[in-house]
Coordinates of C-alpha atoms in Angstrom, one line a residue:
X1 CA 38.5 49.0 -90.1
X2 CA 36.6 48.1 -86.8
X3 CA 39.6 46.1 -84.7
X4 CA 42.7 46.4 -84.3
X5 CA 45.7 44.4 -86.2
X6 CA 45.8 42.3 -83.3
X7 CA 42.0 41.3 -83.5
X8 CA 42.8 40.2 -87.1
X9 CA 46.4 38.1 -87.0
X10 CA 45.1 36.3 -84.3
X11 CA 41.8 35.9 -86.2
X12 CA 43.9 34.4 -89.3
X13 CA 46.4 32.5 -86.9
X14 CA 43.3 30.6 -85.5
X15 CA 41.9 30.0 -89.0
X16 CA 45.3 28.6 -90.3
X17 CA 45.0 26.3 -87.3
X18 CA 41.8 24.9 -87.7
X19 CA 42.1 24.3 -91.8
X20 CA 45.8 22.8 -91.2
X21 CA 47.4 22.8 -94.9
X22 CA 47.6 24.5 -98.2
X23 CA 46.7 28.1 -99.5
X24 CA 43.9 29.8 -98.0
X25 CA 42.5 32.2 -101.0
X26 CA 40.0 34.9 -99.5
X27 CA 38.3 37.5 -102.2
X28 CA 37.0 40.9 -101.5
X29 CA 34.1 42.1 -103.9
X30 CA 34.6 44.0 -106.7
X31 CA 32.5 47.1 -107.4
X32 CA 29.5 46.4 -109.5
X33 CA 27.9 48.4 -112.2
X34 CA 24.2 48.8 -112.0
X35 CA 22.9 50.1 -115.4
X36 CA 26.3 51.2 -117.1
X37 CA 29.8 50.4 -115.7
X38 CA 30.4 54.1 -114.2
X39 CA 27.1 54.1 -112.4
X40 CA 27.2 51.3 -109.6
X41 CA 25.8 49.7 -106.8
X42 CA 26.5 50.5 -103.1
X43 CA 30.1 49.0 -102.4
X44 CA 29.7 46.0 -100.2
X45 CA 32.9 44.4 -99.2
X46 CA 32.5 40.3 -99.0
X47 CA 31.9 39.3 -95.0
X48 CA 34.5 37.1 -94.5
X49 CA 37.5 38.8 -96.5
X50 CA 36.4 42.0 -94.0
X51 CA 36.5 39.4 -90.9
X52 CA 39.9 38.3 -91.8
X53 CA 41.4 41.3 -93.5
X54 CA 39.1 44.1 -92.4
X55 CA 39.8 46.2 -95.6
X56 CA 37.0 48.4 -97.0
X57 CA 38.5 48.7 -100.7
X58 CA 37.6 47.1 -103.9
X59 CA 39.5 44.7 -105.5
X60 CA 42.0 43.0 -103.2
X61 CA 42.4 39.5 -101.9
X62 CA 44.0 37.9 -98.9
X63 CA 46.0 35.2 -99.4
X64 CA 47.7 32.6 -96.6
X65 CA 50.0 29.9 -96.9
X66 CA 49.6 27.9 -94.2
X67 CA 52.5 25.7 -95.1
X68 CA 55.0 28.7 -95.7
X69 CA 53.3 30.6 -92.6
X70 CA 53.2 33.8 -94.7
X71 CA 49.9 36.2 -96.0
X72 CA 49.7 38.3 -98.7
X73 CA 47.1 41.5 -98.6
X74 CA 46.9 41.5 -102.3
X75 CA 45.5 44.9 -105.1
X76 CA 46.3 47.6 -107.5
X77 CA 47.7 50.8 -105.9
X78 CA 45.4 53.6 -107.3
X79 CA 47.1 56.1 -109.7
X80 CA 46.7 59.8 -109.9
X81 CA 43.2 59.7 -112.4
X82 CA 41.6 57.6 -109.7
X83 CA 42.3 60.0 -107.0
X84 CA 41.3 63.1 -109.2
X85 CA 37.8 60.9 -108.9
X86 CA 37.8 59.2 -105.7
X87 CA 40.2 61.2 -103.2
X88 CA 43.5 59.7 -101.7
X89 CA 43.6 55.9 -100.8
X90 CA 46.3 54.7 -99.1
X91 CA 48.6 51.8 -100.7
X92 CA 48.3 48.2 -100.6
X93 CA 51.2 47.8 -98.7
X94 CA 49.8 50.3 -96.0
X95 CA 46.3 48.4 -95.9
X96 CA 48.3 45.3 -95.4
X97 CA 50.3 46.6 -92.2
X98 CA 46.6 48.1 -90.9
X99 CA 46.1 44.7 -90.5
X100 CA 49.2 43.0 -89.7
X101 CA 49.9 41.6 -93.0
X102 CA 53.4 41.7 -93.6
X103 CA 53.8 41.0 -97.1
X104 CA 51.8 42.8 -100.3
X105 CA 51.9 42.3 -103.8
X106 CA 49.7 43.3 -107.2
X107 CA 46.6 41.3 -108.1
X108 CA 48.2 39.8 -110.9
X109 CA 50.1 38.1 -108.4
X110 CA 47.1 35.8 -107.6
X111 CA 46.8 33.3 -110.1
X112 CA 51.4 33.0 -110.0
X113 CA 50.6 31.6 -106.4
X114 CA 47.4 29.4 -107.0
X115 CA 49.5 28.1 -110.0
X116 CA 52.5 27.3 -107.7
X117 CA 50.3 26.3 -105.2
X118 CA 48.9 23.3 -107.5
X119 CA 52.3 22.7 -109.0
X120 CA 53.5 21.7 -105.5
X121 CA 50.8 19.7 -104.7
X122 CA 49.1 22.1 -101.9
X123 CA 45.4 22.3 -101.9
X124 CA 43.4 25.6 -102.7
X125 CA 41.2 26.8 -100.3
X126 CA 38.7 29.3 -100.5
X127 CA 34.9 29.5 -100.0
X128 CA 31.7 29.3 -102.4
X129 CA 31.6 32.5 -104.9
X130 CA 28.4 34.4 -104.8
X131 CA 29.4 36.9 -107.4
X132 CA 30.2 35.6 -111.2
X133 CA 33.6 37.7 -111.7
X134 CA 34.6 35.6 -108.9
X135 CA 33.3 32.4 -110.5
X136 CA 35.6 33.3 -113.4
X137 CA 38.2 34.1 -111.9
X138 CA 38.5 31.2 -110.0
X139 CA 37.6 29.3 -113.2
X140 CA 40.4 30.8 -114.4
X141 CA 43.1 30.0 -111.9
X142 CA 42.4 26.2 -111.3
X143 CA 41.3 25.3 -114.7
X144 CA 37.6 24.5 -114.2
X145 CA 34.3 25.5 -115.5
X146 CA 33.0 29.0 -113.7
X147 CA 30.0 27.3 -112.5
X148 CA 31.4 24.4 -110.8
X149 CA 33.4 26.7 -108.7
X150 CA 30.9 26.9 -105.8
X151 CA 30.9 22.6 -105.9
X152 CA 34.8 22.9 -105.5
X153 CA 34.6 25.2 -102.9
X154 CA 37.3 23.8 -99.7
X155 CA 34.6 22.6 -97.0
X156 CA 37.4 22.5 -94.5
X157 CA 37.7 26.1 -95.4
X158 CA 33.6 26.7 -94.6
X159 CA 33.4 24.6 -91.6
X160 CA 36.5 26.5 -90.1
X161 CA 34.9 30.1 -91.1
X162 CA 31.8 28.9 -89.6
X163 CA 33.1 27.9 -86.6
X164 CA 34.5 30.8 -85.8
X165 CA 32.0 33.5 -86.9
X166 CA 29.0 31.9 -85.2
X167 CA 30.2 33.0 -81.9
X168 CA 30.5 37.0 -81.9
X169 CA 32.9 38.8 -79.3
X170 CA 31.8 40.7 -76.6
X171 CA 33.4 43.8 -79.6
X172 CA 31.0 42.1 -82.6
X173 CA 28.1 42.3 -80.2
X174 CA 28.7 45.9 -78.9
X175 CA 28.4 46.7 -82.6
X176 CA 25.5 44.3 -83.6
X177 CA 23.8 46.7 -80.7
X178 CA 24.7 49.7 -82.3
X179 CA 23.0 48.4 -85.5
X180 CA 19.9 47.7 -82.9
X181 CA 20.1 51.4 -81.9
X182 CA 19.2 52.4 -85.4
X183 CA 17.0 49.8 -86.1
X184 CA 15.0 51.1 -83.2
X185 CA 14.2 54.3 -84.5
X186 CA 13.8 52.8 -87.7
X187 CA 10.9 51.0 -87.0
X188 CA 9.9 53.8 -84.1
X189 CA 9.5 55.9 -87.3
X190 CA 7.2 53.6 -89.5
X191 CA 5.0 53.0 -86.4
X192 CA 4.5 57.2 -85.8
X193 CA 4.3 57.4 -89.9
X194 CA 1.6 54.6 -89.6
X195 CA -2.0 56.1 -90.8
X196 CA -4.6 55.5 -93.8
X197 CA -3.5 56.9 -96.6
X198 CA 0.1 57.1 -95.9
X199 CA 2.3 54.9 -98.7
X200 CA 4.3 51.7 -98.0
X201 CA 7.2 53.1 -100.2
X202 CA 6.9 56.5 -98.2
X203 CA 7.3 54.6 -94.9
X204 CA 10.0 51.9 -96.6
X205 CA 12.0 55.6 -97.4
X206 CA 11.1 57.3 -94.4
X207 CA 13.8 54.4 -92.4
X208 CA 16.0 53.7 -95.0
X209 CA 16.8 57.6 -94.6
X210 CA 17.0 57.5 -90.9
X211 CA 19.2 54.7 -91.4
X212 CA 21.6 56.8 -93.7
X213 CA 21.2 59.6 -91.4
X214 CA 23.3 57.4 -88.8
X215 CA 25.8 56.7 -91.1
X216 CA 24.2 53.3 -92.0
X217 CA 22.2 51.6 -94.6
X218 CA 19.6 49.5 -94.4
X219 CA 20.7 45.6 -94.2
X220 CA 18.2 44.2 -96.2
X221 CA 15.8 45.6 -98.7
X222 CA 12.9 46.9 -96.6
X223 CA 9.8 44.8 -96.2
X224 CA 6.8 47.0 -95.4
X225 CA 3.5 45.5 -97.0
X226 CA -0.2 45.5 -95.9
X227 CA 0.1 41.8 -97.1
X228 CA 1.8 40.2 -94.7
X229 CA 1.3 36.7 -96.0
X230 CA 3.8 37.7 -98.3
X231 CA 7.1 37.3 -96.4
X232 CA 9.2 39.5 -98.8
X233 CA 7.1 41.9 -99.8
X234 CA 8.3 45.1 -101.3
X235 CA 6.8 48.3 -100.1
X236 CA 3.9 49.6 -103.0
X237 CA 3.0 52.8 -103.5
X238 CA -0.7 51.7 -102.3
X239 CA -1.7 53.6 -99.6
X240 CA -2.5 51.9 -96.2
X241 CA -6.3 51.3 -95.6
X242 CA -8.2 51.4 -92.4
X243 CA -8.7 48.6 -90.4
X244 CA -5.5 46.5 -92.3
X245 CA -2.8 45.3 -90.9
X246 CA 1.0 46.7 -91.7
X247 CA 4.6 44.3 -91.4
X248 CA 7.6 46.2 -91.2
X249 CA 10.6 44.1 -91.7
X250 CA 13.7 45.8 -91.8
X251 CA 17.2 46.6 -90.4
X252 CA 20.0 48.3 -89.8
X253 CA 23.9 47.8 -91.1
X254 CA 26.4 49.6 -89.5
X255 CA 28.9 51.9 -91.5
X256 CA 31.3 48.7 -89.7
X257 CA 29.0 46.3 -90.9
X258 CA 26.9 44.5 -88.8
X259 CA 23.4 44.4 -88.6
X260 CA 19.8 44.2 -86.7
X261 CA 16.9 42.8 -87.9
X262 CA 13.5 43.2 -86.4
X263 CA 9.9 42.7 -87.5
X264 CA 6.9 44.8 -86.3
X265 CA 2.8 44.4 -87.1
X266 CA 1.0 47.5 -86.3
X267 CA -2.5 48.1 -87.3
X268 CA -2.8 51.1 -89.7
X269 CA -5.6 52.9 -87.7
X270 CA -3.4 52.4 -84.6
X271 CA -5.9 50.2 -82.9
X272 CA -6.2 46.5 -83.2
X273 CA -9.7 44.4 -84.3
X274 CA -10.5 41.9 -81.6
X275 CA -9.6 39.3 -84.9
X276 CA -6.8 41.2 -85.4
X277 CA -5.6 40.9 -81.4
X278 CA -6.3 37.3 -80.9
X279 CA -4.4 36.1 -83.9
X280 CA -1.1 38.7 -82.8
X281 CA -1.6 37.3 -79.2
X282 CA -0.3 34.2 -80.5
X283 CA 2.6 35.3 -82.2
X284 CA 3.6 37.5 -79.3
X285 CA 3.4 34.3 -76.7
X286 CA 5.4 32.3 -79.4
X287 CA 8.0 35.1 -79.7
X288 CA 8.3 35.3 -75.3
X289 CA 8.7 31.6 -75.0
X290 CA 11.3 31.6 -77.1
X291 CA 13.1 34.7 -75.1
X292 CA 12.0 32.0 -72.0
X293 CA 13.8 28.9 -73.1
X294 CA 16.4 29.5 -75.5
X295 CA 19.9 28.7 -73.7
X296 CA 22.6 26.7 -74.6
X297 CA 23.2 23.2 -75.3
X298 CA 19.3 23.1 -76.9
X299 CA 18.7 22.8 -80.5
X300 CA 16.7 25.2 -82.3
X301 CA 15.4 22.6 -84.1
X302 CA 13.3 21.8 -80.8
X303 CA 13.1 25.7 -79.9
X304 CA 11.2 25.9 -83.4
X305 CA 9.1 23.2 -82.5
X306 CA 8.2 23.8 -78.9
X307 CA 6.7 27.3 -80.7
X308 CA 5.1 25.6 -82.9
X309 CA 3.4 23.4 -80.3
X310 CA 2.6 26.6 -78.3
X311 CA 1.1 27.8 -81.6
X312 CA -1.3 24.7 -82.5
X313 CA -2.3 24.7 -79.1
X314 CA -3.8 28.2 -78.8
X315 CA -5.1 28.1 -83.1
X316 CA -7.3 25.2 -81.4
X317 CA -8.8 27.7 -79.0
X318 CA -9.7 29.7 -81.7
X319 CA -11.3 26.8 -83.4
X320 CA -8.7 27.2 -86.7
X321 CA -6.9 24.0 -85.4
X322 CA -8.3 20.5 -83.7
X323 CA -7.2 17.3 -82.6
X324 CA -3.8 16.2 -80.6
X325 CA -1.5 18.9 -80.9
X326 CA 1.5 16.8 -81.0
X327 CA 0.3 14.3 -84.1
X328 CA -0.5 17.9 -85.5
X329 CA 3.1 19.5 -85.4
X330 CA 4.8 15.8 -86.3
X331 CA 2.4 15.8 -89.5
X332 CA 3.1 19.4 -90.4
X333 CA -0.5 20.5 -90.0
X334 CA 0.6 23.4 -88.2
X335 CA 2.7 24.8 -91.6
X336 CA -0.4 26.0 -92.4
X337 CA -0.1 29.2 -90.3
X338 CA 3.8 28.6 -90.1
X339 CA 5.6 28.4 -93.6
X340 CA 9.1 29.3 -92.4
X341 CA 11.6 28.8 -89.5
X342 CA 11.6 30.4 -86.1
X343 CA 14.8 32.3 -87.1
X344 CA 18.6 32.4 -88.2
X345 CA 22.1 33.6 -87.5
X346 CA 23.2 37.2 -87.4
X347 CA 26.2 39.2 -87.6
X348 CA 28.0 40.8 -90.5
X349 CA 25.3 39.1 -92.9
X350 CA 22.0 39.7 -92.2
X351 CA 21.2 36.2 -92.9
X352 CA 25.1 35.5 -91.4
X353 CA 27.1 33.1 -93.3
X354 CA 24.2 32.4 -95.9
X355 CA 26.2 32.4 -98.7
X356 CA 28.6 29.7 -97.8
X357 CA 25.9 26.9 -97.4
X358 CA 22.6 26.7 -95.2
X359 CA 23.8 23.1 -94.3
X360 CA 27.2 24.0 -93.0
X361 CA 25.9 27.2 -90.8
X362 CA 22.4 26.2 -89.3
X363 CA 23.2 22.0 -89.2
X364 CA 25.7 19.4 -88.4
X365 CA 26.0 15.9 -87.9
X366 CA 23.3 15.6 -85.0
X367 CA 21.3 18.2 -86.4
X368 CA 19.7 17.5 -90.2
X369 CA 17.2 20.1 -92.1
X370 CA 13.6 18.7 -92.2
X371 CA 12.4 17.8 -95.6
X372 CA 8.9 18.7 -94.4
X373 CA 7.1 21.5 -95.9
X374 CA 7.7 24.3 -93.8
X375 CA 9.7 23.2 -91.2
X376 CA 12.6 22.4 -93.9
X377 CA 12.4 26.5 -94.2
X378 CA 14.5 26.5 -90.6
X379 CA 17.9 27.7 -91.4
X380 CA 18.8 26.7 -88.3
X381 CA 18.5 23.7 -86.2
X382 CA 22.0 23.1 -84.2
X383 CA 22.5 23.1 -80.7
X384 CA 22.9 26.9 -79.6
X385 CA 26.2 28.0 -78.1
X386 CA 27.3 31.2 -76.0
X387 CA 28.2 34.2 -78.6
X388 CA 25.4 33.0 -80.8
X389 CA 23.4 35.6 -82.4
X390 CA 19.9 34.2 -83.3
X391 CA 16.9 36.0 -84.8
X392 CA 13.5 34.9 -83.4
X393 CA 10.8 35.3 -85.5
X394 CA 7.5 33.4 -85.0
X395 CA 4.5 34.4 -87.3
X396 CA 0.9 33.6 -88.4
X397 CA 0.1 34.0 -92.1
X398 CA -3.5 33.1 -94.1
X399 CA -2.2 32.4 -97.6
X400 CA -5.1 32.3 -99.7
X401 CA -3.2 29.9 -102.5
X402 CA -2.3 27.7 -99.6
X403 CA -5.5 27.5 -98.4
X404 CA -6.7 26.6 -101.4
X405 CA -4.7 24.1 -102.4
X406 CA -4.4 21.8 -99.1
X407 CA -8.3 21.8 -99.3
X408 CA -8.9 20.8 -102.4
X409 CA -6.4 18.3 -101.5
X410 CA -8.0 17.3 -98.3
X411 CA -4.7 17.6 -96.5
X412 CA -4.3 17.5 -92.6
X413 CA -8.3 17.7 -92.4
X414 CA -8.4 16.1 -88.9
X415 CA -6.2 18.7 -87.6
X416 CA -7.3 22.0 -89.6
X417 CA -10.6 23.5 -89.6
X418 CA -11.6 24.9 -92.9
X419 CA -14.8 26.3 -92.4
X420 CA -13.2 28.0 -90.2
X421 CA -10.1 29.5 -91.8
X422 CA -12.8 30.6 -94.4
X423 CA -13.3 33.9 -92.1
X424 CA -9.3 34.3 -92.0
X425 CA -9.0 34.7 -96.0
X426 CA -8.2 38.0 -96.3
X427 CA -6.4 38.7 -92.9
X428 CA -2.6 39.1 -94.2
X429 CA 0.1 38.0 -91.7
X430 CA 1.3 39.1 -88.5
X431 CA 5.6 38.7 -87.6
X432 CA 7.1 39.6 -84.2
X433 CA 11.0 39.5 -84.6
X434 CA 13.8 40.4 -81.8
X435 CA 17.3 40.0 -81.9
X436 CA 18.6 37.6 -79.1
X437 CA 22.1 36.7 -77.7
X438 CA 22.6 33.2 -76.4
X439 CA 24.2 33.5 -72.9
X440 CA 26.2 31.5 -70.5
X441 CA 22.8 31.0 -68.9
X442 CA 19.9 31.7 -71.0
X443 CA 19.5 34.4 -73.7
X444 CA 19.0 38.4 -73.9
X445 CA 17.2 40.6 -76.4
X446 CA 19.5 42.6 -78.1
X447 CA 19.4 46.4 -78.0
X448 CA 19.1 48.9 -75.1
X449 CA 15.6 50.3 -76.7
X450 CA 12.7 47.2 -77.3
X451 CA 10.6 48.3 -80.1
X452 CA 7.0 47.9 -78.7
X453 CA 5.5 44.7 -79.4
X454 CA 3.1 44.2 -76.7
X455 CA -0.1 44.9 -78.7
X456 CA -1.5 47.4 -75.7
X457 CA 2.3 48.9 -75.8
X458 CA 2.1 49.0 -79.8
X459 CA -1.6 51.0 -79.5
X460 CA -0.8 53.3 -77.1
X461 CA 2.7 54.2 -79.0
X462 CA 0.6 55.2 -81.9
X463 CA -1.5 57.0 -80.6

C-alpha cells in the first residue's frame, strides 16, 4: 500500500462525486494459472481497484454505494492451509481499515448487493473487464452474456476514473521517478552489454534482472531487436552483428506500481554509420522539439503533427521525401517513416488507462482519433493538462512490406522518393523515447539520470 487511508477516502469521496448515483463495483484480479492451476503468472493487481483501494491481494472487490454513502472492501479471509503455503495475511476487515473502509464482508456477498442494487432500481457501475473470469462473473450478476460485459460497461464510471488518473500527484510522480531510476540503469546496462556477438535475449535478461534486483519488474515485455522496423519485437537469441542497429524498449514497474518507459537505438559496434547518424539525427530533433513545445492547453494531436512536419522537412534533405511539406503530412505521405503516434499516457499502466477505452483516455469531444493510416495509431490527441504524464516517442522505420506495397500502389509518389528509399531497405528503425511531465509552464523530462541519446553522448558511453 503506497498512501495513506486518507489519500484513498478522499480518492473514492471524489469518485462518488463525479459518477453521482448507484453502486460503484471495482474488481481486483484474480491470480492466473500459466500452464497448470498451481503454477501461475506474476500477481498483478488491476490499476484502478489499487488506485481506489490500494490492496495488493487476490481476489477482493470494492464496492460503493453512492446512494447509501457506504463501501465495502470485499474477500475470503485465508485459512490455516493457505498460510502453511503463503505466510500470514491479514483479514479482510484489516485490509479494509488500511484503507479507510469501514465496512467488510465475504465475496459471496457481491452478487446479494448487485442483485439488490438492480431490484431497487440503482444502476451498476463498474468499468470494461480485461480478464474473462471477470467477464463471467459479471455475466453472472447482471444476467447478460460474458462477452457483452465490456459494451455494458458504466461510461460515467470511465470518464470519472479517467479524469482523475490522468493528472498524477506530486506523490504518483515521485514514484513514476523512482521507476525512471531503474529504468536508467536498465537501459545503461544493455548499452555497456551492447557488442557483436552478444544475444538480444541475453541483453532482454540482463535488465529484466536489474529490474528485479530493485525490487521491480519489468513494465512491459522487453523490446530489444536488431530489427527495429518491428515495433514489438521480442528479443531472439541471434546475436548482434557489426555495423546494425539495436532498439531497446523497455521499462521499469515499481514494487508500488508505476512505471517508466524509455526507448534507446545504439549501434552494436558502438559507433554510428554516417547513414546510420543522419537518419537518428532526425528522430533526436523530433524527440527535443517536443521537450520544446509541449505545455498545456495544446493538443497532442498538433504536438504529433508539428513532429511530423519537422520530420518531412529534414527526409527532404535527404532526398527520401519531396514536395510541400504540409500537403505531405495532411495526405499521410509522411506515415511512411512514421506508422504510430508520438506517444501515450503513463502511470500505473504502462500504456495508462488502456484497458478502459483508447477513446475515453487519449480523446474527447474536441479531440477525435484520425482514421488515417498511421496517424490513427495516436493514442492520444487531447489538450495536455498539468499532472499529465506523456511518453514521447518519435521514430523512423524502413518497412520493407510497406515499401513494397505503397509502390506497387503508386501511393504518395509526388511526395516520396522511391529510388531513393531503395538504399534504406534493410536499415531497421531507430526510436528515441523519454518520459515527460506537463507543467504549469511547459514540460520536464522525467528522471534525475537522462539515458544518453545524443548520438555523440550514445558513442562515447559505449565506448
Amino acid at each position: 500500500m503506497l498512501f495513506d487511508s486518507i489519500t484513498y477516502s478522499n480518492r473514492r469521496r471524489i469518485l462518488k462525486e463525479k459518477v453521482g448515483s448507484g453502486l460503484i463495483v471495482l474488481l481486483g484480479n484474480n491470480g492466473a494459472p500459466c500452464n497448470y492451476p498451481a503454477n501461475g503468472y506474476t500477481f498483478r493487481q488491476d490499476s484502478s481497484f489499487l488506485y481506489y483501494f490500494g490492496q495488493e491481494r487476490d481476489a477482493l472487490a470494492g464496492v460503493i454505494d453512492i446512494d447509501a454513502d457506504r463501501e465495502w472492501l470485499l474477500g475470503d479471509d485465508i485459512d490455516i492451509e493457505d498460510i502453511i503455503w503463503t505466510g500470514f495475511v491479514p483479514s479482510v476487515a484489516d485490509l479494509a481499515a488500511q484503507v479507510g473502509v469501514a465496512s467488510s464482508a465475504p465475496f459471496g456477498k457481491l452478487a446479494e448487493m448487485v442483485a439488490s442494487a438492480l431490484k431497487k432500481g440503482q444502476k451498476v457501475h463498474f468499468l470494461p473487464p480485461y480478464r474473462h473470469d471477470h467477464m463471467i462473473l459479471l455475466g453472472d450478476m447482471l444476467g447478460i452474456h460474458p462477452l457483452k460485459t465490456r459494451d455494458a460497461a458504466s461510461l460515467q464510471l470511465i470518464k470519472a476514473v479517467v479524469d482523475m488518473r490522468s493528472v498524477k500527484s506530486d506523490a504518483e510522480t515521485a514514484e513514476i521517478e523512482r521507476a525512471m531510476a531503474i529504468g536508467y540503469r536498465m537501459h545503461c546496462g544493455a548499452m555497456k552489454a551492447c557488442r557483436p556477438g552478444v544475444t538480444e535475449k541475453s541483453i532482454g535478461g540482463l535488465m529484466e534482472g536489474i529490474a528485479m534486483t530493485y525490487g521491480a519488474k519489468v513494465s512491459f515485455n522487453s523490446i530489444v531487436s536488431m530489427h527495429g522496423e518491428i515495433f514489438h519485437g521480442d528479443p531472439s537469441l541471434k546475436p548482434l552483428e557489426d555495423g546494425r542497429l539495436l532498439l531497446v524498449d523497455a521499462g521499469a514497474e515499481t514494487v508500488n506500481n508505476y512505471c517508466s518507459d524509455n526507448t534507446r537505438t545504439m549501434p552494436v559496434n558502438g559507433r554510428f554509420t554516417t547513414k546510420q547518424r543522419e537518419i537518428y539525427s532526425i528522430v533526436e530533433a523530433c524527440h527535443d522539439l517536443t521537450i520544446a513545445k509541449a505545455h498545456p492547453g495544446y493538443k497532442w494531436m498538433d504536438m504529433h503533427l508539428d513532429v511530423c512536419r519537422l520530420m518531412t522537412d529534414r527526409l527532404k534533405e535527404l532526398g527520401l521525401m519531396k514536395g510541400d511539406t504540409e500537403e505531405a503530412v495532411q495526405a499521410g505521405a509522411h506515415a511512411m517513416f512514421l506508422q504510430h503516434g508520438l506517444g501515450h499516457m503513463m502511470g500505473m499502466d504502462v500504456h495508462d488507462m488502456e484497458g478502459l477505452g483508447q477513446i475515453h483516455v487519449g480523446f474527447d469531444e474536441e479531440v477525435r482519433p484520425s482514421t488515417q493510416f498511421g496517424t490513427n495509431c495516436l493514442r492520444c490527441g487531447r489538450r495536455l493538462q498539468p499532472g499529465f504524464v506523456m511518453t514521447d516517442e518519435p521514430g523512423i522505420y524502413f518497412i520493407p512490406a510497406l515499401i513494397d506495397k505503397w509502390k506497387a500502389e503508386k501511393m504518395h509518389t509526388q511526395f516520396i522518393n522511391y529510388d531513393k528509399l531503395e538504399e534504406y531497405r534493410d536499415f531497421g528503425g531507430i526510436r528515441i523515447e523519454d518520459d515527460i511531465l506537463i507543467t504549469e509552464t511547459g514540460c520536464r523530462v522525467l528522471g534525475k539520470d537522462i539515458i544518453p541519446y545524443h548520438p555523440d553522448d550514445v558513442e562515447a558511453f559505449m565506448a
